[in-house]
Short mmCIF file of C-alpha atoms and ligand atoms in Angstrom, two decimals:
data_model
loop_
_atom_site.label_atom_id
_atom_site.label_comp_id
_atom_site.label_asym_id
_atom_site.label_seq_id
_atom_site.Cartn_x
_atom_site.Cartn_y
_atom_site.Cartn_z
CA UNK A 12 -54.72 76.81 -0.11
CA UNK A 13 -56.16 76.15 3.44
CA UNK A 14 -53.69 76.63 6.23
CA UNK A 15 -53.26 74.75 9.31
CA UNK A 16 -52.46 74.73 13.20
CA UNK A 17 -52.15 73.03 15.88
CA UNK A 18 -55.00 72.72 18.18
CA UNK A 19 -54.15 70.60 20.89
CA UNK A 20 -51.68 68.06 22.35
CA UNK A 21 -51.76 64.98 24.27
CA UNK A 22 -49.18 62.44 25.30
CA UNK A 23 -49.02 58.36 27.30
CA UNK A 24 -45.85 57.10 28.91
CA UNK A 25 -46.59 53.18 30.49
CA UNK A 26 -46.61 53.11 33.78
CA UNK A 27 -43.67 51.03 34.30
CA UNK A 28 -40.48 52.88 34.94
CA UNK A 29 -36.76 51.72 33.98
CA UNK A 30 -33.56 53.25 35.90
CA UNK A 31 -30.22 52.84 34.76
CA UNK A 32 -29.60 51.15 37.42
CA UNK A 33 -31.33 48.44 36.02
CA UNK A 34 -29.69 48.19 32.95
CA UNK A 35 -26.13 48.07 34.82
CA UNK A 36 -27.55 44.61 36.33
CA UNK A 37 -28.22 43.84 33.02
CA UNK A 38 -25.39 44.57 31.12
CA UNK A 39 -21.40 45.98 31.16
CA UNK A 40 -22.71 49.70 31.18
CA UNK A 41 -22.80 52.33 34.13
CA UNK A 42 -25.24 54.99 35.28
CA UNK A 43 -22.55 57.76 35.02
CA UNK A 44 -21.69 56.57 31.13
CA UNK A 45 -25.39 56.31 29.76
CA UNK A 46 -26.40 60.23 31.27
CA UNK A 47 -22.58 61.49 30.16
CA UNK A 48 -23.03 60.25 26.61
CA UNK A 49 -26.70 60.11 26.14
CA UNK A 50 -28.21 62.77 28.72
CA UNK A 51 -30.61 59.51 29.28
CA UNK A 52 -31.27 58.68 33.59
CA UNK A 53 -34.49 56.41 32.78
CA UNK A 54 -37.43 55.57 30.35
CA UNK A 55 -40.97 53.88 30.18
CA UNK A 56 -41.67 50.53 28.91
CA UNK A 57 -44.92 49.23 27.89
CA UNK A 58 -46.33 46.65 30.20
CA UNK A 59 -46.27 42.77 28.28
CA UNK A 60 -50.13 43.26 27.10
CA UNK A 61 -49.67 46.87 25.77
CA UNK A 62 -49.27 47.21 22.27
CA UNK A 63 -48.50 50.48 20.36
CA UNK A 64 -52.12 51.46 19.70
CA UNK A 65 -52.81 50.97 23.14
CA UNK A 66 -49.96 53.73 23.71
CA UNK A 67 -51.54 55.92 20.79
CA UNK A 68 -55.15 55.69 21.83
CA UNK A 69 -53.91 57.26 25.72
CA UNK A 70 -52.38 59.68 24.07
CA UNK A 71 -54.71 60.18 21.31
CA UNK A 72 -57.56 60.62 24.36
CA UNK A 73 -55.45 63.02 25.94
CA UNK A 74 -55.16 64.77 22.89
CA UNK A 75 -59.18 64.75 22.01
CA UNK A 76 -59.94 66.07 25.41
CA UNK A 77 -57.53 69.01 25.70
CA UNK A 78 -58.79 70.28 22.58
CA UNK A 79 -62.44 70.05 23.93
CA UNK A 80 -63.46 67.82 20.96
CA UNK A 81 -65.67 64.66 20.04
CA UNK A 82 -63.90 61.88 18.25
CA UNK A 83 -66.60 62.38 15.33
CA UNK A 84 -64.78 65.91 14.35
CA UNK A 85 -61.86 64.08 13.50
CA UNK A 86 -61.55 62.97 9.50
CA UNK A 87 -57.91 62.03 8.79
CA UNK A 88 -55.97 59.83 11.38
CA UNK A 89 -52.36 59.26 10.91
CA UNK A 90 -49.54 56.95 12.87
CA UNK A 91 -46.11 57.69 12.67
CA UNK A 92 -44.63 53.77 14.09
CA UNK A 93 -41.60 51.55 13.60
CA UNK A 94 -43.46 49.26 16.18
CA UNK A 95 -47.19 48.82 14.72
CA UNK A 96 -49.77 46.30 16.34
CA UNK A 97 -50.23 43.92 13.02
CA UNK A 98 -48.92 43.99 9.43
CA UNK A 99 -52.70 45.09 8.74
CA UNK A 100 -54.78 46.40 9.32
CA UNK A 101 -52.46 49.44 10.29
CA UNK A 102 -52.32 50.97 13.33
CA UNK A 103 -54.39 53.87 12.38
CA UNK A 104 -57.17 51.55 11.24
CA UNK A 105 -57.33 49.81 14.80
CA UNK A 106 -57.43 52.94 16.40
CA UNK A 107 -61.25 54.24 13.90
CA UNK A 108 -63.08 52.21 16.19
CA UNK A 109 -60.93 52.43 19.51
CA UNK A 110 -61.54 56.14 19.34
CA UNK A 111 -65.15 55.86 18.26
CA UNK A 112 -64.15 57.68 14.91
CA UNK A 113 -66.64 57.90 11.78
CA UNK A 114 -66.73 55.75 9.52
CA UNK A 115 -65.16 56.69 6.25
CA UNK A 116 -62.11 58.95 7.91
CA UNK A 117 -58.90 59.06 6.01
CA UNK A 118 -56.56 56.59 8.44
CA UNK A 119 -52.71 54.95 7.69
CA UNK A 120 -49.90 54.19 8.81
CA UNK A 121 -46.41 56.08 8.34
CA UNK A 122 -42.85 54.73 8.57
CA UNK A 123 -40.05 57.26 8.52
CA UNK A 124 -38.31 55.61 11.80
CA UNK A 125 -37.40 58.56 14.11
CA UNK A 126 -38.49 61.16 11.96
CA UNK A 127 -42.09 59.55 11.48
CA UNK A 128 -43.88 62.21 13.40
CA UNK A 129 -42.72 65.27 10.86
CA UNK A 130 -43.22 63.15 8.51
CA UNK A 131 -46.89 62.49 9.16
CA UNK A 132 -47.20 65.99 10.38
CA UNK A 133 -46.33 67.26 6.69
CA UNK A 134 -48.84 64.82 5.16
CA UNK A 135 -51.47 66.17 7.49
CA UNK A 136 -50.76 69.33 6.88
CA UNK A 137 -51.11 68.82 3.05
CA UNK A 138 -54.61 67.10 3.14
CA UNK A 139 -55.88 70.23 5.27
CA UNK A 140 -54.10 72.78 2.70
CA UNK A 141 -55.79 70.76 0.03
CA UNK A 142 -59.12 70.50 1.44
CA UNK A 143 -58.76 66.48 1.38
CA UNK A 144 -59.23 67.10 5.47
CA UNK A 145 -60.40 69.50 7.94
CA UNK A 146 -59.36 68.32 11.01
CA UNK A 147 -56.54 65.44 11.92
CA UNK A 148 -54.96 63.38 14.52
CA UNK A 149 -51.46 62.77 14.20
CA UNK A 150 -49.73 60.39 16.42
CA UNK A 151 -46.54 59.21 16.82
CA UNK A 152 -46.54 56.47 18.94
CA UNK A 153 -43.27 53.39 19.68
CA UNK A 154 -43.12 50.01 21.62
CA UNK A 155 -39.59 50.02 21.05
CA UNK A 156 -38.67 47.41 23.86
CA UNK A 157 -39.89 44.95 21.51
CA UNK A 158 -37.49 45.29 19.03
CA UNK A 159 -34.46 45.18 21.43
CA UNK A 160 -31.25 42.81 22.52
CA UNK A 161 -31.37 43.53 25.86
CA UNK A 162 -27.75 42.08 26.00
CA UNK A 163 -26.74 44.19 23.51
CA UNK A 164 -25.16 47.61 25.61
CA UNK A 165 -24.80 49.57 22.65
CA UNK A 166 -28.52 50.03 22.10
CA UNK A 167 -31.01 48.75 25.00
CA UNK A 168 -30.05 51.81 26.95
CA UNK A 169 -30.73 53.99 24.67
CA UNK A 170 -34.71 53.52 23.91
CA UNK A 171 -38.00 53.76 25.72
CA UNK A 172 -41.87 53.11 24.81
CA UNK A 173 -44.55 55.63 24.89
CA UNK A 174 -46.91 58.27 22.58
CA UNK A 175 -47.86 61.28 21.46
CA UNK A 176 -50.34 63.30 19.63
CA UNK A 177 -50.95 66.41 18.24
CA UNK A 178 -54.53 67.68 16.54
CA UNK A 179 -54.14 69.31 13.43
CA UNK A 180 -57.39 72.04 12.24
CA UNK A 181 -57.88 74.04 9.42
CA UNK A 182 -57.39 77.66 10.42
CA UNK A 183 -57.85 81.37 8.87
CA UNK A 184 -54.06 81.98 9.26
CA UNK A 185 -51.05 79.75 9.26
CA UNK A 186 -50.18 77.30 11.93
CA UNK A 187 -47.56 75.11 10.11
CA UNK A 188 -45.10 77.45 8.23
CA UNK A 189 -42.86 74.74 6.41
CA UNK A 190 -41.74 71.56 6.37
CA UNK A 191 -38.90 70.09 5.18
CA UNK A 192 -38.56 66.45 4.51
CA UNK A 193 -35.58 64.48 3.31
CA UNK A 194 -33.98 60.85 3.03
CA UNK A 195 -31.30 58.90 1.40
CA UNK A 196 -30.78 55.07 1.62
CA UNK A 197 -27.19 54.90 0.95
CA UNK A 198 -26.20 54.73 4.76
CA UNK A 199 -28.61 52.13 6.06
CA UNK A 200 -26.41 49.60 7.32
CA UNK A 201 -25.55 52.42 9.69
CA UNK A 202 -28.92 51.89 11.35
CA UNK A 203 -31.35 49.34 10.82
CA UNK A 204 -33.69 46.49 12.09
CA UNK A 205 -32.23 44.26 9.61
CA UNK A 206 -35.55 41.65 8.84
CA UNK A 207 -38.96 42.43 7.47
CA UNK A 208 -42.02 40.34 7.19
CA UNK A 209 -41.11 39.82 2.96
CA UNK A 210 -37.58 38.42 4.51
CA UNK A 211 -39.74 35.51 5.73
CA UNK A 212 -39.86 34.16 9.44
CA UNK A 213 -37.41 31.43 8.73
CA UNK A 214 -34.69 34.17 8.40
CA UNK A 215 -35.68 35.57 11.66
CA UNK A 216 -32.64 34.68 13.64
CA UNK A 217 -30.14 35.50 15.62
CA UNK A 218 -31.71 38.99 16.58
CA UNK A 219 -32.22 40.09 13.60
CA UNK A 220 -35.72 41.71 14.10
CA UNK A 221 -34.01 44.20 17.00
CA UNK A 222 -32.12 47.35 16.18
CA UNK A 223 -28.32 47.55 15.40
CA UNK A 224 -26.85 50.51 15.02
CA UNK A 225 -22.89 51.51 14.81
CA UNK A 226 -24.32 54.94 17.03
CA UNK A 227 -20.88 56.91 16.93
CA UNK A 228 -20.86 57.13 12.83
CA UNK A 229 -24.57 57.62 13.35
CA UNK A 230 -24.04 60.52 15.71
CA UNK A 231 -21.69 62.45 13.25
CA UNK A 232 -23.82 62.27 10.72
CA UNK A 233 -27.37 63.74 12.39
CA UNK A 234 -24.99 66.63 14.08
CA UNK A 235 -23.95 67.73 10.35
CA UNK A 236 -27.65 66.64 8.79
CA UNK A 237 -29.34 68.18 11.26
CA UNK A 238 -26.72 71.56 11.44
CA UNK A 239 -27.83 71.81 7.19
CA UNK A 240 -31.47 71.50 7.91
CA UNK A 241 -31.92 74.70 10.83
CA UNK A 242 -30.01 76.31 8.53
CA UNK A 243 -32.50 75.44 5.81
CA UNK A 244 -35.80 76.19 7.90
CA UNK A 245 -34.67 79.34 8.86
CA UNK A 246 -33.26 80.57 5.51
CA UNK A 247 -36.99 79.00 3.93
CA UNK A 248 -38.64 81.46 6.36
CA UNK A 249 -36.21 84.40 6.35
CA UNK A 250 -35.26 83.70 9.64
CA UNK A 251 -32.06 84.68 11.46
CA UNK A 252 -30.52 82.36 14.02
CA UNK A 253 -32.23 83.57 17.18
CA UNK A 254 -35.70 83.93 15.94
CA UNK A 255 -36.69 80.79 17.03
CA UNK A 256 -38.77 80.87 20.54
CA UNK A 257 -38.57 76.96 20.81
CA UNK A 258 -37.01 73.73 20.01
CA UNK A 259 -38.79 70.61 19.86
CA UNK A 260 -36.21 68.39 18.78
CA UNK A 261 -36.23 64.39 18.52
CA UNK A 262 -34.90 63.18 21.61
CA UNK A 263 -31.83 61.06 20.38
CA UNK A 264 -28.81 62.28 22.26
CA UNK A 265 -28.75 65.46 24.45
CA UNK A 266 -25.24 66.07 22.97
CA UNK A 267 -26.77 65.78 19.58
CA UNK A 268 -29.98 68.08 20.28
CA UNK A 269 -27.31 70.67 22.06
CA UNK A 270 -25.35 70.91 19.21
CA UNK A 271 -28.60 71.67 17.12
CA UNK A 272 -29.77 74.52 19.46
CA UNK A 273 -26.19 75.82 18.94
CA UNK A 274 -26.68 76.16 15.76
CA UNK A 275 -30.44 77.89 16.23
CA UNK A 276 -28.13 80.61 18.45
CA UNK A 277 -30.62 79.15 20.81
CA UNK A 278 -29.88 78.99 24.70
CA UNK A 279 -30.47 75.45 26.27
CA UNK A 280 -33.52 76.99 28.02
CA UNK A 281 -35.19 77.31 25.00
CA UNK A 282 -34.68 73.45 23.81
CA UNK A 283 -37.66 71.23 25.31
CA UNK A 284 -35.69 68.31 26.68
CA UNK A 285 -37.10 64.91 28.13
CA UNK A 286 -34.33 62.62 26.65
CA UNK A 287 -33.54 62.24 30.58
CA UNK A 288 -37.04 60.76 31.54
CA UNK A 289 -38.22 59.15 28.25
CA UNK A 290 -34.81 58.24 26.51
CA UNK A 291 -35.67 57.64 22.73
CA UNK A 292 -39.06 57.25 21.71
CA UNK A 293 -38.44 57.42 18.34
CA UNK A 294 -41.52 58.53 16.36
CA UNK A 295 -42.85 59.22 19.64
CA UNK A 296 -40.32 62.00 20.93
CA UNK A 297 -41.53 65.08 19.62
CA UNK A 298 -44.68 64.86 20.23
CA UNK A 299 -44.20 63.65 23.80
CA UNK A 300 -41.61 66.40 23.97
CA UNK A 301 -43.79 69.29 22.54
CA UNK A 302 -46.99 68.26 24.81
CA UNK A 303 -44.64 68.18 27.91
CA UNK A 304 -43.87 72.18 27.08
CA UNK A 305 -47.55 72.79 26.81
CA UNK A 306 -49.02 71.19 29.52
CA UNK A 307 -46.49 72.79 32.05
CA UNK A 308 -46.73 76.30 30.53
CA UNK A 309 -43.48 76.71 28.68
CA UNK A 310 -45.03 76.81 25.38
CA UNK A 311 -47.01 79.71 25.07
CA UNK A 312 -50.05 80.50 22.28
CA UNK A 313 -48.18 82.85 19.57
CA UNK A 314 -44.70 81.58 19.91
CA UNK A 315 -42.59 80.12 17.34
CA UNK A 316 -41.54 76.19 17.82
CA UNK A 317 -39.03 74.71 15.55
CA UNK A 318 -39.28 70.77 15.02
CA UNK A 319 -36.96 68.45 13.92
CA UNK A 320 -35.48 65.03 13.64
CA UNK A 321 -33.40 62.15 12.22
CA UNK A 322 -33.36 58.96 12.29
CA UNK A 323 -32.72 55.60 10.34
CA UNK A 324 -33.10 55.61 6.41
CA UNK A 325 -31.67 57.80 6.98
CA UNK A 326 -34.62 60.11 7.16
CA UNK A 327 -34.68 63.81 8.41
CA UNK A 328 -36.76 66.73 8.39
CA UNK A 329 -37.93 69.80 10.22
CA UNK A 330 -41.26 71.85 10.83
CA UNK A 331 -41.38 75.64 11.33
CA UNK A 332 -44.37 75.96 13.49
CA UNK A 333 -46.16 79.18 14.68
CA UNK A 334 -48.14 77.59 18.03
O1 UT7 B 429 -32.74 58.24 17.01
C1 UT7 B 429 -32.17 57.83 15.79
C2 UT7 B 429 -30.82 58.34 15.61
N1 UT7 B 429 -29.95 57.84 16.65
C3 UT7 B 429 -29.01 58.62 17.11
O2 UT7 B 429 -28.96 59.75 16.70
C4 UT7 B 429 -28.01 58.05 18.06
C5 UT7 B 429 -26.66 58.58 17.70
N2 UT7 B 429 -25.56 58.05 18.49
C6 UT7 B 429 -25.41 58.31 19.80
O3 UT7 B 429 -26.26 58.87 20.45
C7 UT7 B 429 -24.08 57.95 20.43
O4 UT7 B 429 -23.17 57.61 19.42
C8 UT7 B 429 -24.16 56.75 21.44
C9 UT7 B 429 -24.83 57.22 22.72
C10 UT7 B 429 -24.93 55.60 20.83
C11 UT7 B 429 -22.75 56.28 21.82
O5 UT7 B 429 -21.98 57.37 22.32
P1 UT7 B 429 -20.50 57.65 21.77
O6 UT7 B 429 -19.96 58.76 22.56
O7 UT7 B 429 -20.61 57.83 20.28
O8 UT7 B 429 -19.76 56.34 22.14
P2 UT7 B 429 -19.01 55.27 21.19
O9 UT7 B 429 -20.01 54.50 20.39
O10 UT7 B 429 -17.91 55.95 20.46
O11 UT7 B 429 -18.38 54.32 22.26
C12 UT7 B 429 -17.40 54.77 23.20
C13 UT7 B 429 -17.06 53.62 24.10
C14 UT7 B 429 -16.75 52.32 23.36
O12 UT7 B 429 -15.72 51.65 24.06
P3 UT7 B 429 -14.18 51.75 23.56
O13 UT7 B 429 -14.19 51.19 22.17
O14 UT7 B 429 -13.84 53.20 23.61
O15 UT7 B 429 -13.46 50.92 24.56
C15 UT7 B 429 -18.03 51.53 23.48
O16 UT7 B 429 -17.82 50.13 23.41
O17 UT7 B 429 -18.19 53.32 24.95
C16 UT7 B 429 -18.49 51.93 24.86
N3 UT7 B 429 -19.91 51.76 25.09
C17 UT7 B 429 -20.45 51.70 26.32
N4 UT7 B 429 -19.90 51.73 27.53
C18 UT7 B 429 -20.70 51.66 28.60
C19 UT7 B 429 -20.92 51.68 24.18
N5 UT7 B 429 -22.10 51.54 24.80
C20 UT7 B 429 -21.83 51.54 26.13
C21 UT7 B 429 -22.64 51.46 27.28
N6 UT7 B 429 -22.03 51.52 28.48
N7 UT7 B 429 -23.97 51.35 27.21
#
């Protein structure tokens, strides 16, 4: 088996910036309650003619360039979106010739909601271990605006737009040390964008194509999830809590990510936190998160990240990562 690591990171937030101030004109809520309960003071949101591979190829760019690569070294192109341009081609697709990527690359989509990016981060890693890939771009990348009720104060605070990237190489010692992937369906009504294109447009009403959550039973039950799976990453690796240099988690809830670094015996140093810029970016959040630490030095060559996430499915899973 090949192993993997990660070469380089890039990230895109739009331009456009959101306060909370602007969401109190909007709806019942205040600045104080959105950054006591959520940690969140602002996030980006995609101008009206950006669409989410226009996020991904910025960040994707970004990406390309730190590593000091040409697009044509790239074989195997994944997206991790809840927000993709089309129904097909998928994003990834749209992005082969946007990037000025070979013909014949491996390139899909991958829909895991909030925990898309370790998801597609595992599948990478797999084709590279296998051989199916040398090199790969994995993006996770959200226009989650779109899929709002702005009126609705129990969610439109809580999201932003933007994307991230990681590349992925074939290396002579590990990179990725484990993954762990999980979901069950049982709890969906818990979190959901209750309509799909097989639904049919004519049942496309009353805001059903935006996100509803009930976030309170939601947050109880990523503290817990999320508690189980440190627990498993570190007893897969023979890890103590402590041994961890970093984590990268998904950028929910600061309460929720506190709690997780907690239970790493990690200080809150040593969590990379953006939830107060970005809010959530769902698939987006990690990588945003972990190319933040990187760019301004925090993240050092050597050191050991830990990744994780959850989100609806419910879907949850970590990486074990040595940078
Ligand atoms: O990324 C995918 C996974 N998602 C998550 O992990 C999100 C998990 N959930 C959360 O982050 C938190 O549950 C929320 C931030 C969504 C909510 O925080 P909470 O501390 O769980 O609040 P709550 O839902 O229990 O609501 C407390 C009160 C309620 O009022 P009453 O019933 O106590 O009178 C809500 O109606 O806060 C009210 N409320 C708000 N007030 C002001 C709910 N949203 C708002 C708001 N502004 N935006």
């Amino acid at each position: 088996m090949n192993h993997a690591r990660i070469q380089s990171t890039g990230s895109y937030l739009p331009d456009s910036v959101m306060e909370n101030a602007e969401l109190e004109a909007r709806v019942d809520t205040t600045d104080a309650w959105i950054r006591e309960r959520t940690g969140i003071a602002r996030r980006h949101i995609a101008a009206p003619e950006q669409t989410c591979s226009d996020l991904a190829q910025h960040a994707a760019l970004n990406a390309i360039a730190a590593a000091g690569l040409q697009a044509d070294d790239i074989d195997c192109l994944i997206v991790a979106t809840s927000t993709p341009d089309q129904v097909f081609p998928s994003t990834a697709c749209r992005l082969i010739e946007r990037l000025n990527i070979p013909s014949g690359a491996i390139a899909f989509d991958v829909a895991a909601a909030c925990s898309g990016f370790v998801y597609a981060l595992d599948i990478a890693h797999r084709f590279i271990q296998t051989g199916g890939a040398k090199r790969a771009l994995v993006i996770g990348a959200e226009v989650f605006s779109r899929i709002l009720d702005w009126s609705d104060r129990s969610t439109c605070v809580l999201f932003g737009d933007g994307a991230g990237a990681v590349i992925l190489e074939a290396a002579p010692s590990a990179g990725i040390l484990s993954t762990h992937l999980h979901a069950d369906g049982r709890q969906e009504p818990l979190l959901n964008v209750p309509w799909g294109i097989s639904q049919g447009y004519e049942n496309l009403d009353g805001g059903r194509g935006n996100v509803s959550m009930r976030g309170n039973e939601v947050f109880r039950v990523a503290v817990r999830t999320l508690g189980a799976l440190v627990d498993e990453t570190l007893a897969a690796n023979d890890l103590q809590r402590g041994d961890v240099d970093w984590l990268v988690p998904h950028q929910a809830n600061i309460r929720i990510m506190s709690a997780t670094a907690r239970q790493l015996g990690l200080p809150l140093e040593r969590m990379v936190s953006t939830v107060e810029d970005h809010g959530n970016t769902s698939a987006a959040s990690i990588p945003l998160a972990l190319d933040c630490a990187v760019r301004d030095g925090r993240i050092q060559r050597g050191e050991l990240l830990l990744l994780e996430a959850f989100g609806a499915g419910f879907t949850w899973g970590s990486a074990l990562i040595r940078y």
